[in-house]
C-alpha cells in the first residue's frame, strides 16, 4: 500500500516537473523519441580562452547551431535557456529566476521567440539550415551562485530530430572578483583607534591607442571631469551599481559638472554617519589626459570607506569610479592599493557610443556597467569581455599618516568615536566583571601602540605622533 502510494507520489512529482521543463519535441514530429546525434549537429558558445564552462554576468555571448555534414541540414530548431536546478525541484518556477535572455538577430529572420516555452527561441520557417546564430545575454550580477543550461533541439524532418549530447551546454557563473574590486569588502565596523590620512591618485588611461574602437572624432574636446568623492561611513552611499544615480551623479555623468554632487557630499557631512572629507582633484583635458589628478583625505573608524567618480567626455552618461572602497582592515589601515577603472553607465541617458546623440532613458535605469560585450556594432565595447578591456584609468590609494586617538577619547562612552566593537564588548564585560577592569583598560593603548609602530616603520611617510 505504502509502495503504491510512493509510486503515485513520484509520478505526480514527475509530471509536475515535466510541465515546467520546456518540451522541445517538434510539433510536426511523427516519431516521439529523438534520434542519435552521432556528433553531426552541435551547439557552441563564444566563451573565451579558459572560460569554457563559465559565464560572466551581464555579457553577450553568441550561440551557434551547426551541422558538420553538408548533405544533412536541419529544418526546425529550438533553443531554451534554463536553470538546471529545475530538475531537482518540483516547485521550481522558471518565471522567478534570471537566466539571462536569448536574443534573435534582426538581420537574420531564421528565428523568433517561442510561444510554447519560456526563455526559448525557435525557427520561423521550414527552410534547410546549416548554421543559425542567436545571442544570449547572461544573467545580471546577483548574489546567487547560479548555473545556466542552454538546451537545443534540431530536427531534420518529421522522423529524425535530436537533443542531448553536443546540443546542451551547462555554464557556471564566474565567481572570480571583478578586476576593479577594491582589495577588501566593506565591513560595517572598524576597530581601529586612530585616524588616517590618505592620498588618492587618478591616472587616466583613455586614449586612441588603448581604446581605438569609435574613439571620438574630435579628440580636442575629450576630457575627464574633476575627480570628486568623499570618505564616508559604511551605511552611506555616494553611488553603487544597481542603485539609481543621485541627481548629483546624473549631472556629473551627463555634463561633467560636479556642483550638485559636491553639494550632496557637503550636505551629508556628519560625525556619526554620512561623509567626512570632500575629495576634489583637478580636471584633465586632451592632450593631458594621462596626467594624474590627486587629492588628500582623512578617514576614521566611522568614515573608513571612500567613494569617488570622474565623468568621461564625450559620452552619454558614462563615468569612472570606485564605490565603498574599504580602508579599515583587521591588520590596520590599508597601506596602498591600485585598481583599474572601467566605465559605468549612470542609467539616465541612452546612447551606445561616446558620440551617440543621446536621448533620455525612459524609464530611468539604475547604475550599471556600460554594455560590455554589447551586440550592437556601434558600441565601442562590441563583443568584448571585461577581462579583455583595457582600463580607462588606474586608481591608486596610499596611506600617508596615522593619528592615534588618545586612550581616553577612544574609550569614552559618549564619544563621537565609539571605538570598535571589541571595545564595546569590553565595556559590557567590565560592567559584568568589575575586577578585570584594570587589565582590560590597557587594551586600547596596546592597539594604538601597534599601529604607531607599524606606521613609523612604514615607508609611506612619517607619523605625526607625539601622544605615545
Ligand atoms: C589558461 O590556463 C592555463 C593553466 O591553468 C594557464 O597557464 C594559462 O595562462 C591560462 N590562459 C589564460 C588566457 O588565462
Ligand atoms: C553525410 O551524411 C550522408 C547521409 O547520411 C552520409 O552518406 C555521408 O557519409 C555523410 N558525410 C560525412 C562527411 O559524414
Ligand atoms: C559530441 O559529444 C561527444 C561526447 O561528449 C564528444 O566526444 C564529441 O567530441 C562531440 N562532438 C562534437 C562535434 O563536439
Ligand atoms: C546612516 O544613514 C543611513 C541613511 O543615509 C541610514 O540608513 C543608516 O541607518 C544610518 N546609520 C547609522 C548607524 O545611523
Short mmCIF file of C-alpha atoms and ligand atoms in Angstrom, two decimals:
data_model
loop_
_atom_site.label_atom_id
_atom_site.label_comp_id
_atom_site.label_asym_id
_atom_site.label_seq_id
_atom_site.Cartn_x
_atom_site.Cartn_y
_atom_site.Cartn_z
CA UNK A 1 0.00 0.00 0.00
CA UNK A 2 2.74 2.38 1.04
CA UNK A 3 4.79 1.41 -2.02
CA UNK A 4 1.86 2.13 -4.30
CA UNK A 5 1.38 5.49 -2.67
CA UNK A 6 5.06 6.33 -3.14
CA UNK A 7 4.97 5.46 -6.82
CA UNK A 8 1.88 7.56 -7.26
CA UNK A 9 3.54 10.44 -5.48
CA UNK A 10 6.72 10.27 -7.56
CA UNK A 11 4.64 10.10 -10.74
CA UNK A 12 2.83 13.21 -9.62
CA UNK A 13 6.09 15.00 -8.92
CA UNK A 14 7.49 13.90 -12.26
CA UNK A 15 4.56 15.12 -14.27
CA UNK A 16 4.62 18.45 -12.45
CA UNK A 17 8.35 18.75 -13.11
CA UNK A 18 7.85 18.00 -16.78
CA UNK A 19 5.20 20.63 -17.07
CA UNK A 20 7.80 23.24 -16.19
CA UNK A 21 10.63 21.89 -18.27
CA UNK A 22 10.28 23.02 -21.86
CA UNK A 23 9.23 20.11 -24.08
CA UNK A 24 11.26 20.66 -27.24
CA UNK A 25 9.65 17.89 -29.31
CA UNK A 26 8.93 19.46 -32.71
CA UNK A 27 5.16 19.92 -33.18
CA UNK A 28 5.44 18.24 -36.60
CA UNK A 29 7.18 15.12 -35.24
CA UNK A 30 5.61 11.76 -36.06
CA UNK A 31 8.26 9.92 -34.04
CA UNK A 32 8.22 10.96 -30.41
CA UNK A 33 11.71 9.75 -29.46
CA UNK A 34 14.78 11.71 -30.50
CA UNK A 35 17.41 10.03 -32.70
CA UNK A 36 21.11 9.61 -32.04
CA UNK A 37 23.02 12.74 -33.00
CA UNK A 38 26.30 10.93 -33.90
CA UNK A 39 28.15 14.25 -33.46
CA UNK A 40 26.63 15.75 -36.64
CA UNK A 41 24.76 18.65 -35.04
CA UNK A 42 26.34 20.87 -32.49
CA UNK A 43 25.65 23.95 -30.41
CA UNK A 44 28.68 26.06 -29.49
CA UNK A 45 29.12 29.22 -27.46
CA UNK A 46 31.62 32.04 -27.84
CA UNK A 47 33.32 31.76 -24.45
CA UNK A 48 36.90 32.95 -24.47
CA UNK A 49 40.16 31.26 -23.57
CA UNK A 50 39.99 29.24 -20.37
CA UNK A 51 36.42 30.23 -19.64
CA UNK A 52 35.00 27.17 -21.41
CA UNK A 53 32.31 26.31 -18.89
CA UNK A 54 31.99 29.70 -17.26
CA UNK A 55 29.91 32.78 -17.95
CA UNK A 56 30.37 36.28 -16.68
CA UNK A 57 27.29 38.20 -15.57
CA UNK A 58 25.67 40.66 -17.94
CA UNK A 59 27.68 39.82 -21.06
CA UNK A 60 26.61 38.92 -24.56
CA UNK A 61 27.51 35.51 -25.94
CA UNK A 62 26.97 34.14 -29.43
CA UNK A 63 25.36 30.69 -29.71
CA UNK A 64 25.80 28.75 -32.94
CA UNK A 65 23.83 25.75 -34.11
CA UNK A 66 25.65 23.95 -36.91
CA UNK A 67 25.67 20.75 -38.93
CA UNK A 68 29.01 19.28 -39.93
CA UNK A 69 27.54 17.34 -42.86
CA UNK A 70 26.65 19.43 -45.93
CA UNK A 71 24.06 16.87 -47.01
CA UNK A 72 22.24 16.97 -43.67
CA UNK A 73 20.84 20.43 -42.93
CA UNK A 74 18.11 20.90 -40.32
CA UNK A 75 14.71 22.47 -40.84
CA UNK A 76 13.46 23.13 -37.33
CA UNK A 77 15.21 24.02 -34.12
CA UNK A 78 14.60 25.30 -30.66
CA UNK A 79 16.96 26.71 -28.02
CA UNK A 80 15.93 27.04 -24.38
CA UNK A 81 17.86 28.63 -21.55
CA UNK A 82 17.03 27.36 -18.06
CA UNK A 83 18.37 26.78 -14.58
CA UNK A 84 19.43 23.10 -14.22
CA UNK A 85 18.21 23.33 -10.62
CA UNK A 86 14.71 22.81 -12.03
CA UNK A 87 15.48 19.09 -12.46
CA UNK A 88 15.67 18.65 -8.68
CA UNK A 89 12.95 20.99 -7.55
CA UNK A 90 9.34 20.28 -8.50
CA UNK A 91 8.27 23.64 -7.12
CA UNK A 92 10.67 25.40 -9.42
CA UNK A 93 9.19 28.43 -11.13
CA UNK A 94 11.15 29.48 -14.25
CA UNK A 95 9.45 32.85 -14.21
CA UNK A 96 11.22 33.80 -10.99
CA UNK A 97 14.80 33.03 -11.97
CA UNK A 98 17.02 35.27 -14.07
CA UNK A 99 18.75 33.02 -16.62
CA UNK A 100 19.52 35.95 -18.90
CA UNK A 101 17.79 36.30 -22.22
CA UNK A 102 18.06 34.88 -25.71
CA UNK A 103 18.01 37.48 -28.48
CA UNK A 104 17.13 36.86 -32.08
CA UNK A 105 19.31 38.78 -34.52
CA UNK A 106 17.43 41.37 -36.54
CA UNK A 107 19.42 40.85 -39.71
CA UNK A 108 18.63 37.16 -39.61
CA UNK A 109 15.00 36.17 -39.82
CA UNK A 110 15.56 32.47 -39.14
CA UNK A 111 14.49 32.69 -35.53
CA UNK A 112 11.76 34.13 -33.33
CA UNK A 113 10.70 33.94 -29.68
CA UNK A 114 8.85 30.77 -28.83
CA UNK A 115 5.26 30.91 -27.71
CA UNK A 116 5.43 27.38 -26.31
CA UNK A 117 8.14 27.85 -23.69
CA UNK A 118 9.76 30.48 -21.50
CA UNK A 119 13.19 31.76 -22.49
CA UNK A 120 13.18 29.94 -25.82
CA UNK A 121 13.65 30.76 -29.48
CA UNK A 122 12.72 28.61 -32.47
CA UNK A 123 12.74 28.56 -36.26
CA UNK A 124 10.46 30.84 -38.26
CA UNK A 125 10.22 28.65 -41.38
CA UNK A 126 10.85 25.21 -42.87
CA UNK A 127 13.90 26.09 -44.96
CA UNK A 128 17.07 23.99 -44.84
CA UNK A 129 19.54 25.43 -42.36
CA UNK A 130 23.26 24.83 -41.97
CA UNK A 131 24.05 27.44 -39.35
CA UNK A 132 21.92 29.52 -37.00
CA UNK A 133 23.21 32.26 -34.70
CA UNK A 134 21.48 33.51 -31.57
CA UNK A 135 22.69 35.89 -28.87
CA UNK A 136 22.43 35.13 -25.20
CA UNK A 137 22.81 37.91 -22.64
CA UNK A 138 23.87 36.28 -19.39
CA UNK A 139 22.08 36.99 -16.07
CA UNK A 140 22.69 40.29 -14.31
CA UNK A 141 25.14 40.44 -11.44
CA UNK A 142 23.44 38.99 -8.36
CA UNK A 143 24.31 37.12 -5.21
CA UNK A 144 23.26 33.69 -6.46
CA UNK A 145 25.83 31.13 -7.41
CA UNK A 146 23.95 30.13 -10.44
CA UNK A 147 24.32 27.58 -13.19
CA UNK A 148 22.65 28.03 -16.54
CA UNK A 149 21.80 25.36 -19.09
CA UNK A 150 21.37 26.05 -22.79
CA UNK A 151 19.48 23.23 -24.46
CA UNK A 152 18.93 22.89 -28.21
CA UNK A 153 16.81 20.65 -30.43
CA UNK A 154 17.37 20.28 -34.17
CA UNK A 155 15.00 18.40 -36.49
CA UNK A 156 15.97 17.09 -39.91
CA UNK A 157 12.41 16.03 -40.71
CA UNK A 158 9.29 14.64 -39.06
CA UNK A 159 11.01 11.36 -38.17
CA UNK A 160 14.51 12.44 -37.26
CA UNK A 161 15.26 15.00 -34.57
CA UNK A 162 17.96 15.36 -31.96
CA UNK A 163 18.54 16.65 -28.44
CA UNK A 164 21.14 15.98 -25.74
CA UNK A 165 24.82 15.34 -26.40
CA UNK A 166 26.57 18.11 -28.36
CA UNK A 167 23.37 20.15 -28.15
CA UNK A 168 23.44 21.00 -24.43
CA UNK A 169 25.79 23.44 -22.71
CA UNK A 170 25.91 23.97 -18.95
CA UNK A 171 27.73 27.03 -17.68
CA UNK A 172 28.66 28.08 -14.19
CA UNK A 173 28.82 31.67 -13.04
CA UNK A 174 32.28 33.17 -12.84
CA UNK A 175 32.77 33.94 -9.17
CA UNK A 176 36.17 35.50 -9.54
CA UNK A 177 36.20 39.05 -8.26
CA UNK A 178 35.88 41.68 -10.97
CA UNK A 179 39.28 43.19 -11.78
CA UNK A 180 38.18 46.57 -10.47
CA UNK A 181 37.22 45.36 -6.98
CA UNK A 182 38.92 47.03 -4.03
CA UNK A 183 41.14 44.61 -2.08
CA UNK A 184 38.80 44.37 0.95
CA UNK A 185 35.00 44.14 1.02
CA UNK A 186 33.13 46.83 3.01
CA UNK A 187 32.74 45.99 6.71
CA UNK A 188 30.16 47.62 8.98
CA UNK A 189 32.55 48.08 11.90
CA UNK A 190 36.07 49.44 12.08
CA UNK A 191 38.08 48.55 15.18
CA UNK A 192 41.00 50.93 14.76
CA UNK A 193 41.58 53.57 17.44
CA UNK A 194 43.17 56.01 15.07
CA UNK A 195 42.54 58.30 12.16
CA UNK A 196 44.46 58.18 8.92
CA UNK A 197 45.34 60.45 6.06
CA UNK A 198 45.36 59.10 2.52
CA UNK A 199 46.33 60.26 -0.91
CA UNK A 200 44.24 59.12 -3.86
CA UNK A 201 45.61 59.40 -7.39
CA UNK A 202 43.58 59.05 -10.57
CA UNK A 203 45.71 58.15 -13.61
CA UNK A 204 43.72 58.45 -16.84
CA UNK A 205 44.38 55.79 -19.48
CA UNK A 206 41.70 56.53 -22.08
CA UNK A 207 43.37 57.15 -25.44
CA UNK A 208 43.15 56.24 -29.10
CA UNK A 209 46.00 53.79 -28.55
CA UNK A 210 44.27 51.84 -25.79
CA UNK A 211 40.64 52.21 -26.95
CA UNK A 212 40.65 52.63 -30.73
CA UNK A 213 37.11 51.46 -31.48
CA UNK A 214 34.91 54.54 -32.07
CA UNK A 215 37.45 56.79 -30.39
CA UNK A 216 35.89 60.29 -30.61
CA UNK A 217 36.44 62.04 -33.94
CA UNK A 218 37.37 65.38 -32.33
CA UNK A 219 39.72 64.37 -29.51
CA UNK A 220 40.44 68.02 -28.71
CA UNK A 221 37.10 68.03 -26.91
CA UNK A 222 37.94 64.94 -24.85
CA UNK A 223 38.38 65.23 -21.15
CA UNK A 224 37.67 63.96 -17.67
CA UNK A 225 35.67 65.90 -15.15
CA UNK A 226 37.14 66.85 -11.79
CA UNK A 227 37.77 63.92 -9.50
CA UNK A 228 35.08 64.12 -6.81
CA UNK A 229 34.14 61.94 -3.86
CA UNK A 230 34.45 61.58 -0.11
CA UNK A 231 35.43 59.39 2.79
CA UNK A 232 32.24 58.12 4.39
CA UNK A 233 30.58 55.69 6.76
CA UNK A 234 29.59 52.10 5.98
CA UNK A 235 25.90 52.89 5.61
CA UNK A 236 26.37 56.00 3.48
CA UNK A 237 26.23 55.55 -0.29
CA UNK A 238 27.54 58.09 -2.78
CA UNK A 239 26.93 55.71 -5.64
CA UNK A 240 26.81 51.99 -6.26
CA UNK A 241 25.74 49.64 -9.07
CA UNK A 242 22.06 48.66 -9.16
CA UNK A 243 21.03 51.93 -7.40
CA UNK A 244 19.57 54.87 -9.25
CA UNK A 245 22.06 57.68 -9.74
CA UNK A 246 21.57 60.65 -7.39
CA UNK A 247 20.77 63.97 -9.10
CA UNK A 248 24.39 64.95 -8.40
CA UNK A 249 25.81 61.86 -10.09
CA UNK A 250 23.43 62.34 -13.01
CA UNK A 251 24.64 65.91 -13.55
CA UNK A 252 28.23 64.80 -13.27
CA UNK A 253 27.85 61.88 -15.68
CA UNK A 254 25.86 63.84 -18.27
CA UNK A 255 27.54 67.25 -18.10
CA UNK A 256 30.85 66.66 -16.27
CA UNK A 257 29.56 69.23 -13.78
CA UNK A 258 30.47 68.48 -10.16
CA UNK A 259 28.48 71.27 -8.46
CA UNK A 260 25.49 69.17 -7.44
CA UNK A 261 27.35 66.05 -6.27
CA UNK A 262 29.73 68.27 -4.31
CA UNK A 263 26.70 69.85 -2.61
CA UNK A 264 25.27 66.40 -1.82
CA UNK A 265 28.55 65.34 -0.23
CA UNK A 266 28.86 68.51 1.86
CA UNK A 267 25.24 68.25 2.99
CA UNK A 268 25.87 64.67 4.17
CA UNK A 269 28.83 65.55 6.38
CA UNK A 270 28.24 64.19 9.85
CA UNK A 271 30.45 62.87 12.66
CA UNK A 272 28.21 59.84 13.21
CA UNK A 273 27.32 58.71 9.73
CA UNK A 274 27.46 60.23 6.25
CA UNK A 275 30.59 61.81 4.79
CA UNK A 276 33.77 63.20 6.29
CA UNK A 277 36.31 64.68 3.81
CA UNK A 278 35.39 66.00 0.39
CA UNK A 279 37.74 64.62 -2.27
CA UNK A 280 38.39 67.01 -5.16
CA UNK A 281 41.06 66.57 -7.83
CA UNK A 282 41.99 68.53 -10.96
CA UNK A 283 40.25 68.17 -14.32
CA UNK A 284 42.38 66.77 -17.13
CA UNK A 285 41.73 67.52 -20.80
CA UNK A 286 43.18 66.29 -24.05
CA UNK A 287 46.16 66.15 -24.62
CA UNK A 288 46.97 65.95 -20.89
CA UNK A 289 44.55 63.20 -20.02
CA UNK A 290 47.40 60.92 -18.92
CA UNK A 291 48.44 63.34 -16.17
CA UNK A 292 47.41 62.31 -12.68
CA UNK A 293 44.76 64.04 -10.63
CA UNK A 294 45.12 63.67 -6.90
CA UNK A 295 43.57 64.55 -3.59
CA UNK A 296 44.17 64.04 0.14
CA UNK A 297 41.52 62.90 2.56
CA UNK A 298 41.02 61.70 6.12
CA UNK A 299 39.36 58.58 7.44
CA UNK A 300 38.40 57.41 10.92
CA UNK A 301 36.64 54.45 12.45
CA UNK A 302 33.24 55.84 11.44
CA UNK A 303 34.21 57.08 7.98
CA UNK A 304 36.52 54.26 6.91
CA UNK A 305 35.45 53.89 3.28
CA UNK A 306 35.67 56.18 0.30
CA UNK A 307 33.86 56.54 -3.00
CA UNK A 308 34.68 58.78 -5.93
CA UNK A 309 33.73 59.46 -9.54
CA UNK A 310 35.15 61.06 -12.69
CA UNK A 311 32.98 61.71 -15.76
CA UNK A 312 34.32 60.96 -19.25
CA UNK A 313 33.53 63.35 -22.07
CA UNK A 314 32.24 62.89 -24.68
CA UNK A 315 29.82 60.16 -23.59
CA UNK A 316 26.08 59.88 -22.99
CA UNK A 317 26.30 59.40 -19.20
CA UNK A 318 29.43 57.40 -18.54
CA UNK A 319 31.80 57.76 -15.65
CA UNK A 320 34.70 56.05 -13.92
CA UNK A 321 34.86 55.49 -10.22
CA UNK A 322 35.20 53.40 -7.11
CA UNK A 323 32.49 52.77 -4.55
CA UNK A 324 32.66 51.71 -0.90
CA UNK A 325 36.41 51.20 -1.03
CA UNK A 326 37.25 49.79 2.43
CA UNK A 327 40.42 51.15 4.06
CA UNK A 328 40.00 49.70 7.57
CA UNK A 329 41.36 46.14 7.81
CA UNK A 330 41.95 43.91 10.80
CA UNK A 331 45.70 44.47 10.41
CA UNK A 332 45.45 48.26 10.40
CA UNK A 333 44.78 50.93 7.80
CA UNK A 334 45.33 49.70 4.25
CA UNK A 335 48.82 50.76 3.18
CA UNK A 336 48.36 51.05 -0.56
CA UNK A 337 46.40 49.66 -3.42
CA UNK A 338 45.86 50.17 -7.13
CA UNK A 339 42.79 49.12 -9.09
CA UNK A 340 41.87 49.55 -12.77
CA UNK A 341 38.72 51.52 -13.57
CA UNK A 342 36.21 50.63 -16.29
CA UNK A 343 33.30 52.80 -17.40
CA UNK A 344 29.91 52.78 -15.67
CA UNK A 345 26.62 53.94 -17.11
CA UNK A 346 24.55 56.26 -14.91
CA UNK A 347 21.35 54.88 -16.46
CA UNK A 348 19.90 58.29 -17.27
CA UNK A 349 20.77 58.77 -20.96
CA UNK A 350 20.61 56.33 -23.85
CA UNK A 351 23.47 56.16 -26.33
CA UNK A 352 25.70 53.26 -27.32
CA UNK A 353 28.90 55.14 -28.11
CA UNK A 354 30.92 58.14 -26.95
CA UNK A 355 29.48 60.41 -29.61
CA UNK A 356 25.99 58.93 -30.00
CA UNK A 357 23.27 61.55 -29.99
CA UNK A 358 21.92 60.84 -26.52
CA UNK A 359 18.26 60.60 -25.56
CA UNK A 360 16.73 60.46 -22.10
CA UNK A 361 16.39 56.89 -20.82
CA UNK A 362 12.71 56.14 -20.18
CA UNK A 363 12.06 54.69 -17.69
CA UNK A 364 15.21 55.70 -15.88
CA UNK A 365 17.63 52.84 -15.34
CA UNK A 366 19.99 52.01 -12.46
CA UNK A 367 23.75 52.43 -12.49
CA UNK A 368 25.39 49.51 -14.29
CA UNK A 369 28.48 48.71 -16.30
CA UNK A 370 28.46 50.09 -19.81
CA UNK A 371 27.15 47.35 -22.08
CA UNK A 372 30.42 45.46 -22.30
CA UNK A 373 30.01 42.71 -24.85
CA UNK A 374 27.16 44.62 -26.41
CA UNK A 375 25.97 43.05 -29.64
CA UNK A 376 25.36 46.50 -31.04
CA UNK A 377 28.05 47.04 -33.68
CA UNK A 378 28.03 50.79 -32.95
CA UNK A 379 29.30 50.15 -29.43
CA UNK A 380 32.97 50.68 -28.54
CA UNK A 381 32.59 47.52 -26.45
CA UNK A 382 31.12 45.30 -29.15
CA UNK A 383 31.59 41.64 -28.24
CA UNK A 384 34.16 42.40 -25.60
CA UNK A 385 34.70 40.76 -22.26
CA UNK A 386 35.61 42.85 -19.25
CA UNK A 387 38.85 40.91 -18.88
CA UNK A 388 39.87 41.91 -22.41
CA UNK A 389 39.08 45.59 -21.99
CA UNK A 390 41.96 47.92 -21.26
CA UNK A 391 41.38 50.03 -18.14
CA UNK A 392 40.15 53.60 -18.66
CA UNK A 393 42.15 54.66 -15.62
CA UNK A 394 44.21 53.37 -12.73
CA UNK A 395 43.26 54.45 -9.25
CA UNK A 396 45.96 54.45 -6.58
CA UNK A 397 45.37 55.00 -2.92
CA UNK A 398 48.13 55.21 -0.32
CA UNK A 399 48.38 55.79 3.38
CA UNK A 400 50.31 58.93 4.36
CA UNK A 401 49.82 59.31 8.11
CA UNK A 402 48.19 57.65 11.07
CA UNK A 403 46.98 59.72 14.02
CA UNK A 404 46.24 57.60 17.10
CA UNK A 405 43.31 58.70 19.20
CA UNK A 406 44.29 59.18 22.82
CA UNK A 407 43.09 56.32 25.02
CA UNK A 408 40.61 58.44 26.91
CA UNK A 409 38.99 59.79 23.80
CA UNK A 410 38.83 56.37 22.34
CA UNK A 411 37.12 54.63 25.24
CA UNK A 412 34.86 57.48 26.28
CA UNK A 413 31.39 56.10 26.26
CA UNK A 414 29.70 59.19 24.90
CA UNK A 415 32.50 59.95 22.47
CA UNK A 416 31.76 60.58 18.83
CA UNK A 417 34.36 57.94 18.07
CA UNK A 418 32.77 54.99 19.80
CA UNK A 419 35.81 52.92 19.19
CA UNK A 420 35.26 49.44 17.91
CA UNK A 421 33.05 46.56 18.71
CA UNK A 422 35.89 44.99 20.63
CA UNK A 423 35.83 47.90 22.97
CA UNK A 424 32.07 47.98 23.30
CA UNK A 425 32.28 44.32 24.18
CA UNK A 426 34.98 45.19 26.67
CA UNK A 427 32.78 47.79 28.26
CA UNK A 428 29.99 45.27 28.52
CA UNK A 429 32.40 42.85 30.11
CA UNK A 430 33.68 45.47 32.52
CA UNK A 431 30.21 46.11 33.78
CA UNK A 432 29.76 42.43 34.37
CA UNK A 433 33.26 41.72 35.73
CA UNK A 434 34.39 44.84 37.56
CA UNK A 435 37.52 43.02 38.83
CA UNK A 436 39.05 42.77 35.40
CA UNK A 437 38.57 46.44 34.70
CA UNK A 438 42.18 47.48 35.32
CA UNK A 439 43.71 44.97 32.94
CA UNK A 440 41.22 45.49 30.19
CA UNK A 441 41.71 49.22 30.23
CA UNK A 442 45.15 48.76 28.70
CA UNK A 443 43.74 47.21 25.55
CA UNK A 444 43.16 50.37 23.52
CA UNK A 445 46.61 51.69 24.33
CA UNK A 446 48.23 48.49 23.14
CA UNK A 447 46.40 48.55 19.86
CA UNK A 448 47.37 52.17 19.37
CA UNK A 449 51.00 51.38 20.01
CA UNK A 450 50.88 48.62 17.47
CA UNK A 451 49.51 50.98 14.88
CA UNK A 452 52.04 53.61 15.77
CA UNK A 453 54.94 51.20 15.46
CA UNK A 454 53.72 49.91 12.16
CA UNK A 455 53.32 53.41 10.96
CA UNK A 456 56.77 54.59 11.99
CA UNK A 457 58.43 51.69 10.26
CA UNK A 458 56.36 52.11 7.15
CA UNK A 459 57.76 53.77 4.07
CA UNK A 460 54.61 55.74 3.42
CA UNK A 461 55.57 58.84 5.27
CA UNK A 462 56.34 59.89 8.77
CA UNK A 463 53.91 59.55 11.59
CA UNK A 464 52.88 62.70 13.33
CA UNK A 465 52.96 61.07 16.74
CA UNK A 466 53.57 62.79 19.98
CA UNK A 467 50.91 61.13 22.03
CA UNK A 468 52.77 57.89 22.86
C1 LIG B 1 44.71 29.08 -19.04
O1 LIG B 1 45.03 28.14 -18.02
C2 LIG B 1 46.38 27.71 -18.02
C3 LIG B 1 46.54 26.62 -16.97
O2 LIG B 1 45.75 26.88 -15.84
C4 LIG B 1 47.30 28.91 -17.79
O3 LIG B 1 48.65 28.51 -17.83
C5 LIG B 1 47.05 29.95 -18.88
O4 LIG B 1 47.81 31.12 -18.62
C6 LIG B 1 45.57 30.33 -18.91
N1 LIG B 1 45.33 31.22 -20.02
C7 LIG B 1 44.64 32.36 -19.89
C8 LIG B 1 44.46 33.16 -21.13
O5 LIG B 1 44.15 32.72 -18.83
C1 LIG B 2 26.78 12.92 -44.57
O1 LIG B 2 25.55 12.23 -44.45
C2 LIG B 2 25.31 11.32 -45.53
C3 LIG B 2 23.90 10.79 -45.35
O2 LIG B 2 23.68 10.33 -44.05
C4 LIG B 2 26.36 10.22 -45.49
O3 LIG B 2 26.15 9.32 -46.53
C5 LIG B 2 27.72 10.88 -45.63
O4 LIG B 2 28.74 9.88 -45.47
C6 LIG B 2 27.93 11.95 -44.58
N1 LIG B 2 29.15 12.67 -44.87
C7 LIG B 2 30.07 12.88 -43.95
C8 LIG B 2 31.26 13.67 -44.40
O5 LIG B 2 30.00 12.43 -42.81
C1 LIG B 3 29.95 15.25 -29.18
O1 LIG B 3 29.97 14.72 -27.85
C2 LIG B 3 30.92 13.68 -27.66
C3 LIG B 3 30.73 13.13 -26.26
O2 LIG B 3 30.61 14.16 -25.32
C4 LIG B 3 32.31 14.25 -27.88
O3 LIG B 3 33.26 13.22 -27.72
C5 LIG B 3 32.40 14.83 -29.28
O4 LIG B 3 33.66 15.41 -29.48
C6 LIG B 3 31.29 15.84 -29.52
N1 LIG B 3 31.32 16.24 -30.91
C7 LIG B 3 31.42 17.50 -31.29
C8 LIG B 3 31.38 17.76 -32.74
O5 LIG B 3 31.54 18.40 -30.47
C1 LIG B 4 23.26 56.20 8.38
O1 LIG B 4 22.44 56.80 7.40
C2 LIG B 4 21.74 55.92 6.58
C3 LIG B 4 20.95 56.72 5.57
O2 LIG B 4 21.78 57.65 4.95
C4 LIG B 4 20.82 55.05 7.42
O3 LIG B 4 20.18 54.10 6.59
C5 LIG B 4 21.63 54.33 8.47
O4 LIG B 4 20.77 53.58 9.30
C6 LIG B 4 22.44 55.30 9.29
N1 LIG B 4 23.32 54.52 10.17
C7 LIG B 4 23.52 54.84 11.44
C8 LIG B 4 24.46 53.93 12.19
O5 LIG B 4 22.99 55.79 11.97
#
